[in-house]
Amino acid sequence: MIYLDHHATTPMDPIVRDAMLPYFSEHFANPGSSSHEAGRVVAQHVDEATHTVARAIGASADEIVFTSGATESINLALFGTVLHPREKRRQIISVVTEHRATLDPLQRLQKQDREVVLIPVAPQSSTTPGVIDLNQLQEHLSEQTALVSVMLANNEIGTLQPLTQIAELCARYGVPLHCDAAQAVGRIPVDVNALNVDLLSFSAHKFYGPKGVGGLYVRRRPRSTRLYAQIVGGGQQHNLRSGTLNAPGIIGMAAALSLSISRMDNDLRHSQALRDRLWNGLQKVIPGILLNGPDLARSDQRLVGNLNCAFPGVEGQSLMLAVPELCVSSGSACTSAEPHPSHVLMSLGLDEGRVRSSLRFGVGRFNREAEIDLAIQLLSEGYHKLVKMG
Ligand SMILES: Cc1ncc(COP(=O)(O)O)c(C=O)c1O
């Protein structure tokens, strides 16, 4: 098996697993059990992990809310701000290329009489494919806007959005800004103050941590963000997200994030070299292969581990079936059960045939050159077999 689907998830780093293990055995106590030493010890370790996670994104520990992953964080950010009982503004602005974890809650808000505006992105034919149209954002922003939500890095084509410029526009109207940074945190430097966001979602399984744990950054300083809890109960986490804290998950996420930050330069160089090797190799064996999304040389515009390309004349789904040794995807993992062509690729203005012939690759920390070379060979064999079959 060759795993080239690191946007869907990443394998857990063994260092992270080792850091988590004690919290499944000797340190099993509930961190909320302040009445005994066993609980207090776990609470202290969770507290240290909270500081680690916060520091990694330039936040303070009291600005982190732990969740079950980015989907829950995004739901809390969107519903928690827009449906706050004191919120009078009724418009939300987002982008057509967002993940379903954003688009589906927005659809629900629309059914609850909120106005949702989805800003288009620059087409494939431009120099900035997938980048938000800032003029349109500016045109729609007003005193009626309750929230703007824009992802930092796209999970299909790796496009990086100009968050600081978006934040500047939002600040002019006093509109809070949420950022889905699920594909960015742990992969590229993310600092909530440099980005000037109010809310930021992330997920441990995207940076070699465990599944089922993530976080939401909620700004408290110098301005504080109004958030209405969506899960109520024991009052944990400043009442913003009740429920017993997932101590092993939180400690694993902190370990994974520390590790990712300490080796970020190496990981970035490694992913870029392998992604370029993959693209160069594929161009030699697949006539007319087409790149989707930003220029690969533009690491300021695109995640370096990402490749998305169209294999002319074949369906991406058929190619995946023809090369079962390869783990790749024809869209986002969360929508890959759907027959619809990728909404991200369609929003670049690509025709449906090209979209259906496309595959997404994400290379990562544990991939090796030999795997890339074998992937190229297998894809070449599979592709030419399919073309022959017509
Ligand atoms: C951009 C983006 N947002 C949100 C999510 C959802 O994350 P999670 O699986 O942690 O709920 C994903 C994961 O696929 C993603 O890529």
PDB file of C-alpha atoms in Angstrom, residues 15 21 37 47-48 76 79 95 124 142 153-154 174 204 243 278 336 353:
ATOM      1  CA  ILE A  15       6.124   9.445  19.255  1.00  0.00           C
ATOM      2  CA  LEU A  21      -0.435   5.583  26.174  1.00  0.00           C
ATOM      3  CA  GLU A  37      -4.739  13.427  43.438  1.00  0.00           C
ATOM      4  CA  ASP A  47      -3.196  22.066  31.354  1.00  0.00           C
ATOM      5  CA  GLU A  48       0.388  21.744  30.094  1.00  0.00           C
ATOM      6  CA  LEU A  76     -19.302  25.715  17.148  1.00  0.00           C
ATOM      7  CA  PHE A  79     -23.605  28.401  15.099  1.00  0.00           C
ATOM      8  CA  VAL A  95     -16.364  31.030  -0.005  1.00  0.00           C
ATOM      9  CA  GLN A 124      -7.957  27.991 -13.294  1.00  0.00           C
ATOM     10  CA  SER A 142     -21.524  45.510   5.751  1.00  0.00           C
ATOM     11  CA  ALA A 153      -5.617  26.002   3.003  1.00  0.00           C
ATOM     12  CA  ASN A 154      -7.897  24.129   0.653  1.00  0.00           C
ATOM     13  CA  GLY A 174     -16.127  45.083  13.018  1.00  0.00           C
ATOM     14  CA  ALA A 204      -5.082  16.633  15.353  1.00  0.00           C
ATOM     15  CA  GLY A 243     -18.177  17.127  28.511  1.00  0.00           C
ATOM     16  CA  LEU A 278       5.518  12.863  -8.466  1.00  0.00           C
ATOM     17  CA  SER A 336     -15.778  10.740  -1.771  1.00  0.00           C
ATOM     18  CA  GLY A 353     -15.060  15.889 -17.898  1.00  0.00           C
TER      19      GLY A 353
END
